[in-house]
GROMACS .gro file of C-alpha atoms in nm:
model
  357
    1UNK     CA    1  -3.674  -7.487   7.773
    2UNK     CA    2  -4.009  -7.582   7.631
    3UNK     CA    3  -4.014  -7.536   7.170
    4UNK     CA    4  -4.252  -7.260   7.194
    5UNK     CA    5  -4.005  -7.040   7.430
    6UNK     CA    6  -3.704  -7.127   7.230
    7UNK     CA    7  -3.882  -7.035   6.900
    8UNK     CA    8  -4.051  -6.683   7.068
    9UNK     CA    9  -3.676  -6.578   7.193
   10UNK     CA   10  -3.545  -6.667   6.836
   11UNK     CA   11  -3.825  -6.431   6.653
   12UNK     CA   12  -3.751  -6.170   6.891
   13UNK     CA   13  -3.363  -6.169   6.817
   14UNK     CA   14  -3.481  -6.221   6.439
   15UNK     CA   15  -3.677  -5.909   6.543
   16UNK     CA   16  -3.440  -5.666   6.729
   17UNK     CA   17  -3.133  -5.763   6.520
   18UNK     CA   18  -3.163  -5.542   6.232
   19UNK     CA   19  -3.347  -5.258   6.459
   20UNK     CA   20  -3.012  -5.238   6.647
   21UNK     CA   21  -2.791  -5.245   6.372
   22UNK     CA   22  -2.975  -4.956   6.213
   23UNK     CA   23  -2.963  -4.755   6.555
   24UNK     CA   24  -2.582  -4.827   6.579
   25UNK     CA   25  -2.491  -4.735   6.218
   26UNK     CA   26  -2.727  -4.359   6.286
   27UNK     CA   27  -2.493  -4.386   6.626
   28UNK     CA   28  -2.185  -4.367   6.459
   29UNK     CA   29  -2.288  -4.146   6.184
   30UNK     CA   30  -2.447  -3.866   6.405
   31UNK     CA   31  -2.108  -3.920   6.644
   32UNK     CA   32  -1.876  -3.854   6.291
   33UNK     CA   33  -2.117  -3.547   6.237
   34UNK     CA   34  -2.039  -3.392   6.555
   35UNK     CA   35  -1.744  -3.496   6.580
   36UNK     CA   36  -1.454  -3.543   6.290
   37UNK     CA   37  -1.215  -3.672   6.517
   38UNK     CA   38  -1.390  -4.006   6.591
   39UNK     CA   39  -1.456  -4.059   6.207
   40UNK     CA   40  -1.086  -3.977   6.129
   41UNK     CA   41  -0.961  -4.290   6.375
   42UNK     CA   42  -0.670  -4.096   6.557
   43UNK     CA   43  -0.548  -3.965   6.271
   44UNK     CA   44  -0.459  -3.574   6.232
   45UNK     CA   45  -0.646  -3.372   5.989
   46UNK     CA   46  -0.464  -3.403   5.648
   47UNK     CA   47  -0.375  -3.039   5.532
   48UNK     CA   48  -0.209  -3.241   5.191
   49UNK     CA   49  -0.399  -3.401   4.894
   50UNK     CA   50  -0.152  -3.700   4.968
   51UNK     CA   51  -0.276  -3.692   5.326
   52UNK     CA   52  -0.615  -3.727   5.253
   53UNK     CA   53  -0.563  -4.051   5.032
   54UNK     CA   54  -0.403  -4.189   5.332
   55UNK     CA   55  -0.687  -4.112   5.560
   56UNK     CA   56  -0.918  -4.296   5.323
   57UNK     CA   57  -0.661  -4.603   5.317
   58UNK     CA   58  -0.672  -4.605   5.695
   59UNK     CA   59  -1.071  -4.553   5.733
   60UNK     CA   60  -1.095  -4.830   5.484
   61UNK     CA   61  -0.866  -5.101   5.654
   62UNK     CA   62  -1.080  -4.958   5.957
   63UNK     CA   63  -1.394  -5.092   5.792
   64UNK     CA   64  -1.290  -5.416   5.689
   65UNK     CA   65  -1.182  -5.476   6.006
   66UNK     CA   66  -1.475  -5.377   6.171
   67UNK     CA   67  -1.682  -5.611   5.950
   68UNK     CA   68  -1.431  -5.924   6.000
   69UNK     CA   69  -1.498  -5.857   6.375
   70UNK     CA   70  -1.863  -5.823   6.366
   71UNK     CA   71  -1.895  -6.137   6.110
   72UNK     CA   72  -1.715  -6.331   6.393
   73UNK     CA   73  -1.881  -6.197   6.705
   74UNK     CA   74  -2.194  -6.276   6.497
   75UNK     CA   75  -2.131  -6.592   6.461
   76UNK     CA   76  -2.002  -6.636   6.808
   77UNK     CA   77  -2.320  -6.504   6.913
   78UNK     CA   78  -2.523  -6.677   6.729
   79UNK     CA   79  -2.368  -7.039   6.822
   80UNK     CA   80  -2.430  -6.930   7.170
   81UNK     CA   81  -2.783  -6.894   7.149
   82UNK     CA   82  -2.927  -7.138   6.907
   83UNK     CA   83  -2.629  -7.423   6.979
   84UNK     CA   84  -2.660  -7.434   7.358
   85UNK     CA   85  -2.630  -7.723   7.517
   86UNK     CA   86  -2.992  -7.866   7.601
   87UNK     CA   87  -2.942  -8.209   7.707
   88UNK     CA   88  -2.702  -8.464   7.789
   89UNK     CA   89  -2.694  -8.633   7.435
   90UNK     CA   90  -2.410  -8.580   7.215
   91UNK     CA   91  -2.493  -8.410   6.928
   92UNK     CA   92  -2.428  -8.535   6.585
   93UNK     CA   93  -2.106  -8.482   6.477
   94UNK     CA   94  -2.005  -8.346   6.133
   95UNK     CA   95  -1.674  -8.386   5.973
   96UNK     CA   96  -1.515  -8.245   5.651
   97UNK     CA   97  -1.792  -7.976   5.617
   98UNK     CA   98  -1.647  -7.835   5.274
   99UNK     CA   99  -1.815  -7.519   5.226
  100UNK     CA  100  -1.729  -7.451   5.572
  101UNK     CA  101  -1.366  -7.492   5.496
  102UNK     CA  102  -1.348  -7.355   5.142
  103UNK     CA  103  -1.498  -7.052   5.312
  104UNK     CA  104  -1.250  -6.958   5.607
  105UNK     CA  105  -0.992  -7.035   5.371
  106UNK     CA  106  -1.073  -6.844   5.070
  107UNK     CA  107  -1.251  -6.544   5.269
  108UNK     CA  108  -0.919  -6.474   5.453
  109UNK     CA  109  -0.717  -6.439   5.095
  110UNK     CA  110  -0.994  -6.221   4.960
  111UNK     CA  111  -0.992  -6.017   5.244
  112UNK     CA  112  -0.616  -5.955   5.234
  113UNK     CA  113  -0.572  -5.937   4.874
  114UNK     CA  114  -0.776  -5.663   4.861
  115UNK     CA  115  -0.605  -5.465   5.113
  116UNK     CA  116  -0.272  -5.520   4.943
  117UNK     CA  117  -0.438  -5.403   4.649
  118UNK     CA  118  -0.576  -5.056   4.799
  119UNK     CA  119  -0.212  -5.026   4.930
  120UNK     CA  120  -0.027  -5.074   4.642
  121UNK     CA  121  -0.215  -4.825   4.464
  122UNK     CA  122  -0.213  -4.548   4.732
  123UNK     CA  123   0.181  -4.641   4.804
  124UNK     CA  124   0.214  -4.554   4.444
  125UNK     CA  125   0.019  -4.274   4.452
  126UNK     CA  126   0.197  -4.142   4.686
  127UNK     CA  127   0.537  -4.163   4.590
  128UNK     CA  128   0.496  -4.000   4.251
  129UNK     CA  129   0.699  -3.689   4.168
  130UNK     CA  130   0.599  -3.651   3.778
  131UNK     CA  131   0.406  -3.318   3.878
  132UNK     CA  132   0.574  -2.985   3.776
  133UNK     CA  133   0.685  -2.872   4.205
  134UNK     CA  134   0.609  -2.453   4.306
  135UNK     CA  135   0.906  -2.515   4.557
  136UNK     CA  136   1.221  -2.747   4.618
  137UNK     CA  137   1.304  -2.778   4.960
  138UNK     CA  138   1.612  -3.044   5.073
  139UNK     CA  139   1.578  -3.194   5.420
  140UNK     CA  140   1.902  -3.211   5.549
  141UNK     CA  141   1.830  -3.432   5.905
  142UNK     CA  142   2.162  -3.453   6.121
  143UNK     CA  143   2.230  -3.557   6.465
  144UNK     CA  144   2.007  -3.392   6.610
  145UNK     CA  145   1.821  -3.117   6.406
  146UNK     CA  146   1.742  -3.037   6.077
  147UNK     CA  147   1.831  -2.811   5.788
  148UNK     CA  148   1.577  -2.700   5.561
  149UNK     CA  149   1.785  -2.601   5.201
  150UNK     CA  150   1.534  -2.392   4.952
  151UNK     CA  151   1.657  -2.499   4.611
  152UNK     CA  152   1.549  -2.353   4.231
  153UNK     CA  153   1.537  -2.734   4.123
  154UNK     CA  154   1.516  -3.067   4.244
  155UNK     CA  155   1.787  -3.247   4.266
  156UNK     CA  156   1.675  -3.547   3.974
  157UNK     CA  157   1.596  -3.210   3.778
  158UNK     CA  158   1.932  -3.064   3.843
  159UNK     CA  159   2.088  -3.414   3.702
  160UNK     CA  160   1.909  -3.443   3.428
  161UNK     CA  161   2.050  -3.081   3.351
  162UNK     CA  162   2.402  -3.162   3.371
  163UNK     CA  163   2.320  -3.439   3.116
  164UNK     CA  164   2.281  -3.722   3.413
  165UNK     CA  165   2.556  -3.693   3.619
  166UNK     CA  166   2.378  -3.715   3.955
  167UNK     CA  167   2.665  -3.567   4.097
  168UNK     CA  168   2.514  -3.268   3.983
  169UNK     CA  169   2.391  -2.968   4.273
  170UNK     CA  170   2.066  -2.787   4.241
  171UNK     CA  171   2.168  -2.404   4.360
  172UNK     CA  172   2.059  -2.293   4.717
  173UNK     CA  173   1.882  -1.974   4.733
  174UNK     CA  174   1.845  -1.990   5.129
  175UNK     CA  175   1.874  -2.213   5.421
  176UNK     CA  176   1.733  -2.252   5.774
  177UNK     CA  177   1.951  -2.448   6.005
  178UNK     CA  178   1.818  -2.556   6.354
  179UNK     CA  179   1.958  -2.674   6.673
  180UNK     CA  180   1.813  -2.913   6.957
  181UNK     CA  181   1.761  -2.591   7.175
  182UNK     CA  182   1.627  -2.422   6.865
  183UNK     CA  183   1.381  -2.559   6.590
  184UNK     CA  184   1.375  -2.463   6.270
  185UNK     CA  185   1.074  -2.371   6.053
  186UNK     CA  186   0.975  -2.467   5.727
  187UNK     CA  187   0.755  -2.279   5.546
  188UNK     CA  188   0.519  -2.345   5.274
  189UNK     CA  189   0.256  -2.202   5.092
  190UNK     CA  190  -0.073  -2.293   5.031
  191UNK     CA  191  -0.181  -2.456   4.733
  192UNK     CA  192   0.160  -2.503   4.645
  193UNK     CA  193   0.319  -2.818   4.522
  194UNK     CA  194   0.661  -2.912   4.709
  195UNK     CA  195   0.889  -3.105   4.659
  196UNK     CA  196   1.124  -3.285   4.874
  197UNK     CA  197   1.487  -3.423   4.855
  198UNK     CA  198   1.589  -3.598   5.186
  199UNK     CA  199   1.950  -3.645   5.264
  200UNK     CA  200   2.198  -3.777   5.595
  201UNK     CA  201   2.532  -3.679   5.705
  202UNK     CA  202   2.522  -3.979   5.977
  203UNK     CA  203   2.263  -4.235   6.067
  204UNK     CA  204   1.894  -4.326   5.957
  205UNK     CA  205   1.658  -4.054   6.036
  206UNK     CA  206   1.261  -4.016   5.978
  207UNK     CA  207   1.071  -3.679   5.840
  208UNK     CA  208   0.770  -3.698   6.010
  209UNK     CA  209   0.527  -3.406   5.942
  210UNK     CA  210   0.149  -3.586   6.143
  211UNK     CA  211  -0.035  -3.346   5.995
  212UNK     CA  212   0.100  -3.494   5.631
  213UNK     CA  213  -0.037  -3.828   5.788
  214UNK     CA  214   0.282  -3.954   5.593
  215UNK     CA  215   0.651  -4.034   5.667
  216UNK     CA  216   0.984  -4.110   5.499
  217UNK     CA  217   1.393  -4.250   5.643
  218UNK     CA  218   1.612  -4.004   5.575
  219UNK     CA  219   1.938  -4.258   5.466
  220UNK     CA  220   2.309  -4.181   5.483
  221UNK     CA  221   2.405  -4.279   5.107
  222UNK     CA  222   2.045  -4.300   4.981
  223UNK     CA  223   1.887  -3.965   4.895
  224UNK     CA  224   1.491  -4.052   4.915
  225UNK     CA  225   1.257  -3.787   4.716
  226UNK     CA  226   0.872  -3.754   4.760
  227UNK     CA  227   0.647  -3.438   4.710
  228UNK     CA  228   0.325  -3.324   4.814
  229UNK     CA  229   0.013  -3.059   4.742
  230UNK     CA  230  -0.039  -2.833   5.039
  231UNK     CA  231  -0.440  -2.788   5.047
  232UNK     CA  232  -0.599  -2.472   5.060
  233UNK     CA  233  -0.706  -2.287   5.357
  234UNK     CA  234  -0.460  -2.426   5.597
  235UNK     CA  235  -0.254  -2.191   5.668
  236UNK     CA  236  -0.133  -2.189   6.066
  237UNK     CA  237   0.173  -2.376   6.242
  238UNK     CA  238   0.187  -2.720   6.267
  239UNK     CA  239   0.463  -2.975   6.444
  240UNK     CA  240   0.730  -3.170   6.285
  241UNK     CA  241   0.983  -3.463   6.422
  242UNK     CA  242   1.233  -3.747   6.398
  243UNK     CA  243   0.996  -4.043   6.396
  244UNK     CA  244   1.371  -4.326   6.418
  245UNK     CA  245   1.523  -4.353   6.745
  246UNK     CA  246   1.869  -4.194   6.628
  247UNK     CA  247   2.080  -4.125   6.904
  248UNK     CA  248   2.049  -3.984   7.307
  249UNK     CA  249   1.918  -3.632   7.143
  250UNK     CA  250   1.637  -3.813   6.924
  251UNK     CA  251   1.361  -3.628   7.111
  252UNK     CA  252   1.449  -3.304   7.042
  253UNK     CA  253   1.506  -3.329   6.687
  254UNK     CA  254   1.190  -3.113   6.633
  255UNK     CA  255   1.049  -2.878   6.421
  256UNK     CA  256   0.779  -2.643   6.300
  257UNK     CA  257   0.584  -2.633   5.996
  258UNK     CA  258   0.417  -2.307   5.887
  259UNK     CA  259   0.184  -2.261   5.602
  260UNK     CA  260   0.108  -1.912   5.467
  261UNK     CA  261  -0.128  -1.727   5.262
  262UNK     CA  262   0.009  -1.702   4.914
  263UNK     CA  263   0.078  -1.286   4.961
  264UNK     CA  264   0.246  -1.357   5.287
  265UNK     CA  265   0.461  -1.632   5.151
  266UNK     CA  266   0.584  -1.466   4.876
  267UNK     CA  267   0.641  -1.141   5.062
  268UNK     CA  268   0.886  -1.386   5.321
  269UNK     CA  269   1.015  -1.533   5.024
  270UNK     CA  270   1.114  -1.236   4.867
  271UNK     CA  271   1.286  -1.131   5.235
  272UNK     CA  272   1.476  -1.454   5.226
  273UNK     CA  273   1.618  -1.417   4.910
  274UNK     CA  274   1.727  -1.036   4.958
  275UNK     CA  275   1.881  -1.130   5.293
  276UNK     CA  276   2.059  -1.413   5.138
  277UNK     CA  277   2.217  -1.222   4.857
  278UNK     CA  278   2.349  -0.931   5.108
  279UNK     CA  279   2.534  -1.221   5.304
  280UNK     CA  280   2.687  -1.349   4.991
  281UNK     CA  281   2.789  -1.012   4.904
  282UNK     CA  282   2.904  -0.949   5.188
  283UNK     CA  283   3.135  -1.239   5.189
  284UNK     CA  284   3.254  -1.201   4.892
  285UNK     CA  285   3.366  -0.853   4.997
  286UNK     CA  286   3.535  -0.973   5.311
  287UNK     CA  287   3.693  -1.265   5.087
  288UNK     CA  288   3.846  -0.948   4.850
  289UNK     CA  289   3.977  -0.766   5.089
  290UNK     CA  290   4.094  -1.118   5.309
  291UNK     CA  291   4.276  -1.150   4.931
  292UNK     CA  292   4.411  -0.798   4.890
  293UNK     CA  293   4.566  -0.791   5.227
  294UNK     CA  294   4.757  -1.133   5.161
  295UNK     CA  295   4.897  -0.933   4.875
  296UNK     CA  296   5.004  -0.650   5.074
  297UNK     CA  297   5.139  -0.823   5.326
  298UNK     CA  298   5.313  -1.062   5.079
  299UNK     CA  299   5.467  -0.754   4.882
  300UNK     CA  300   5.651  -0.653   5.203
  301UNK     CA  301   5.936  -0.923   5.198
  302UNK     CA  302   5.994  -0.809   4.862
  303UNK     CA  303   6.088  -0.490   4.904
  304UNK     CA  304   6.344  -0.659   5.174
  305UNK     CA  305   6.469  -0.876   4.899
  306UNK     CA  306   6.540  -0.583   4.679
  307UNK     CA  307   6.654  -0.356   4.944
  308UNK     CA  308   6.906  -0.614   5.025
  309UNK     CA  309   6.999  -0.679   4.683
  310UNK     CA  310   7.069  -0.352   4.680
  311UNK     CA  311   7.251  -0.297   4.957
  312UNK     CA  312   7.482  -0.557   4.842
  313UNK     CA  313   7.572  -0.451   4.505
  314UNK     CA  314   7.667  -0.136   4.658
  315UNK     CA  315   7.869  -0.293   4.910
  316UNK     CA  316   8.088  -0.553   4.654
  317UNK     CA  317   8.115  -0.182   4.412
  318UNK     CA  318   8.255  -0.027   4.785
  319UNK     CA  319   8.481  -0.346   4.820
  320UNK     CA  320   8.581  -0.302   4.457
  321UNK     CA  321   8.676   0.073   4.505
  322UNK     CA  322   8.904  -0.007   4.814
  323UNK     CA  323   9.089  -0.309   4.650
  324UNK     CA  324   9.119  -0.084   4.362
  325UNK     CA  325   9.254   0.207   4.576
  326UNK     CA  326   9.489  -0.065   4.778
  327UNK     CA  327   9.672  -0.156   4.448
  328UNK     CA  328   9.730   0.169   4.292
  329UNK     CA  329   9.919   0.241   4.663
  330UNK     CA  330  10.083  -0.094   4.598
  331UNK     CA  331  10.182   0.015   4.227
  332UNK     CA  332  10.281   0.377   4.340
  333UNK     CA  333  10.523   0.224   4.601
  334UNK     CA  334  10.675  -0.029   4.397
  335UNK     CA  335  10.770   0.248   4.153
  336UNK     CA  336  10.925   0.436   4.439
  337UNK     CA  337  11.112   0.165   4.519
  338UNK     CA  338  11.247   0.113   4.159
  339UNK     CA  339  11.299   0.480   4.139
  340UNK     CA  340  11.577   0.425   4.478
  341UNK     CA  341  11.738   0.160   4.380
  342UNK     CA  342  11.811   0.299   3.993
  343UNK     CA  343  11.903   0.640   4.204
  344UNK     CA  344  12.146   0.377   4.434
  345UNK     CA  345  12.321   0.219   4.143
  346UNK     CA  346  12.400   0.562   3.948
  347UNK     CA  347  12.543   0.656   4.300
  348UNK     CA  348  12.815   0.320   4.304
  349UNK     CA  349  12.863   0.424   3.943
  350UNK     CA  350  12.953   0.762   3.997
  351UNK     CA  351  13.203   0.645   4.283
  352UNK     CA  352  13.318   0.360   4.056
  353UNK     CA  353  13.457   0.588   3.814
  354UNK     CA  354  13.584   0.807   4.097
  355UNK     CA  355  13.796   0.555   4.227
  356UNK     CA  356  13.917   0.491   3.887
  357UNK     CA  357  14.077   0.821   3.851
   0.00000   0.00000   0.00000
């Protein structure tokens, strides 16, 4: 290729470069106009303040992989048209090119210590729970459902209550229990902070709400806690699941997530909590009567006892009247008899002195 050919096609792509970079950037920014899917990168839309911080983490690690890969196709590109081979002569070779070196190694650590740092914020960001929570809600995740416990205090509140003993319960006001042929719902409100206690009767689990764009293990023997804002206007129905391969019934530990307008939540609220304390008194009553027919039947054997008792001393004061009766016969005859026998000697004494005459 003559000089003046190579050095057109280089002015050309000197040219054209920065032309096409512009129309690809207005490309992708008319595309995330029309469409919010493509600028959110597969992820759900966040209906949480917490889920939006991790859309901006992913979008982020999005970009700074998207300019790693066009720094290197750039590069690749450019070696293949200004370093082509054009004759047979070897071309000068350059060793221990330092800036070269210092730069892949110390453009690497930049790039990665930067993303660690963006993490570690957001990580801590979201895993705060220092916010004052609208609604306590313990995850209960079990081979294979879930139960959804509506407390009146977290459970590090409820500790610090009783003075630290972390043995400590918050009280449940209601409860939703699911199976795998039924899901349960949780219910929020929007606008509403909510906390959430995570517990495990059995193996690992993993709460897994996408449209949260967040998710937490659920640990037998370690009780993990984390707590989001519900944004407003979201209400609607949204899917929940196990996100840990627990078991042959892992895929149908699902369940539903509804958000509601604050009037309609409270209105629900205010039906869970009457329906809960007409089953409580309810079982209370059935415990108090359970109670006083334990005691009823329990008082029959002692009327038995007594009867018995009863019956016996009656019985040993009949015995004692017929012994008593048997020895006054006894007496009676023995006096007979020694009423005979003094009658039976005055008789040989009268004939005695009969005799003697």
């Amino acid at each position: 290729m003559s000089p003046t050919r190579h050095r057109n096609r280089r002015e050309a792509v000197r040219r054209w470069a920065p032309r096409g970079a512009v129309l690809a950037a207005l490309g992708l920014a008319a595309t995330g106009c029309a469409s919010n899917e493509f600028t959110r990168l597969g992820v759900p839309e966040p209906i949480t303040e917490q889920g939006q911080r991790v859309l901006a983490l992913w979008q982020g690690s999005w970009v700074a992989a998207f300019a790693v890969g066009l720094l290197v196709w750039g590069l690749i590109v450019w070696s293949i048209i200004f370093h082509r081979k054009r004759s047979e002569q070897l071309p000068p070779q350059v060793r221990y090119n330092m800036p070269i070196e210092a730069l892949y190694t110390v453009l690497p650590i930049v790039v990665i210590a930067v993303l660690f740092y963006f993490t570690a914020r957001d990580q801590t960001y979201l895993l705060e729970t220092d916010e004052q929570a609208d609604a306590n809600v313990e995850v209960v995740a079990f081979q294979w459902s879930w139960e959804f416990n509506y407390l009146d205090q977290s459970k590090a509140e409820a500790a610090e209550a009783a003075g630290g003993d972390e043995e400590a319960d918050p009280e449940i006001l209601f409860s939703e229990v699911g199976t795998p042929d039924q899901m349960p719902t949780l219910v929020l409100r929007e606008g509403d902070v909510v906390h959430f206690d995570l517990h495990s009767p059995d193996v690992i689990h993993s709460f897994w709400i996408p449209a949260f764009a967040f998710k937490m293990d659920v640990v037998p023997g370690h009780d993990n806690e984390f707590q989001v804002k519900v944004n407003e206007g979201t209400a609607g129905t949204y899917m929940g699941r196990c996100a840990e391969l627990c078991g042959a019934d892992h895929t149908r530990m699902l369940f539903q997530v509804e958000v509601m307008e604050p009037d309609e939540y409270d209105a629900w609220y205010a039906e869970q909590q009457e329906a809960a304390e007409a089953e409580q008194a309810e079982q209370a009553a059935a415990e108090e009567a359970e109670d006083a027919q334990s005691g009823a039947e329990g008082g029959e054997p002692q009327g038995d006892a007594e009867a018995e008792a009863q019956t016996e001393g009656e019985g040993e004061q009949a015995d004692g009247g017929q012994d008593g009766a048997e020895g006054d016969a006894q007496a009676q005859d023995a006096s007979e008899g020694e009423q005979a026998d003094d009658a039976a000697a005055r008789d040989e004494e009268s004939e005695d002195e009969e005799a003697g005459r």
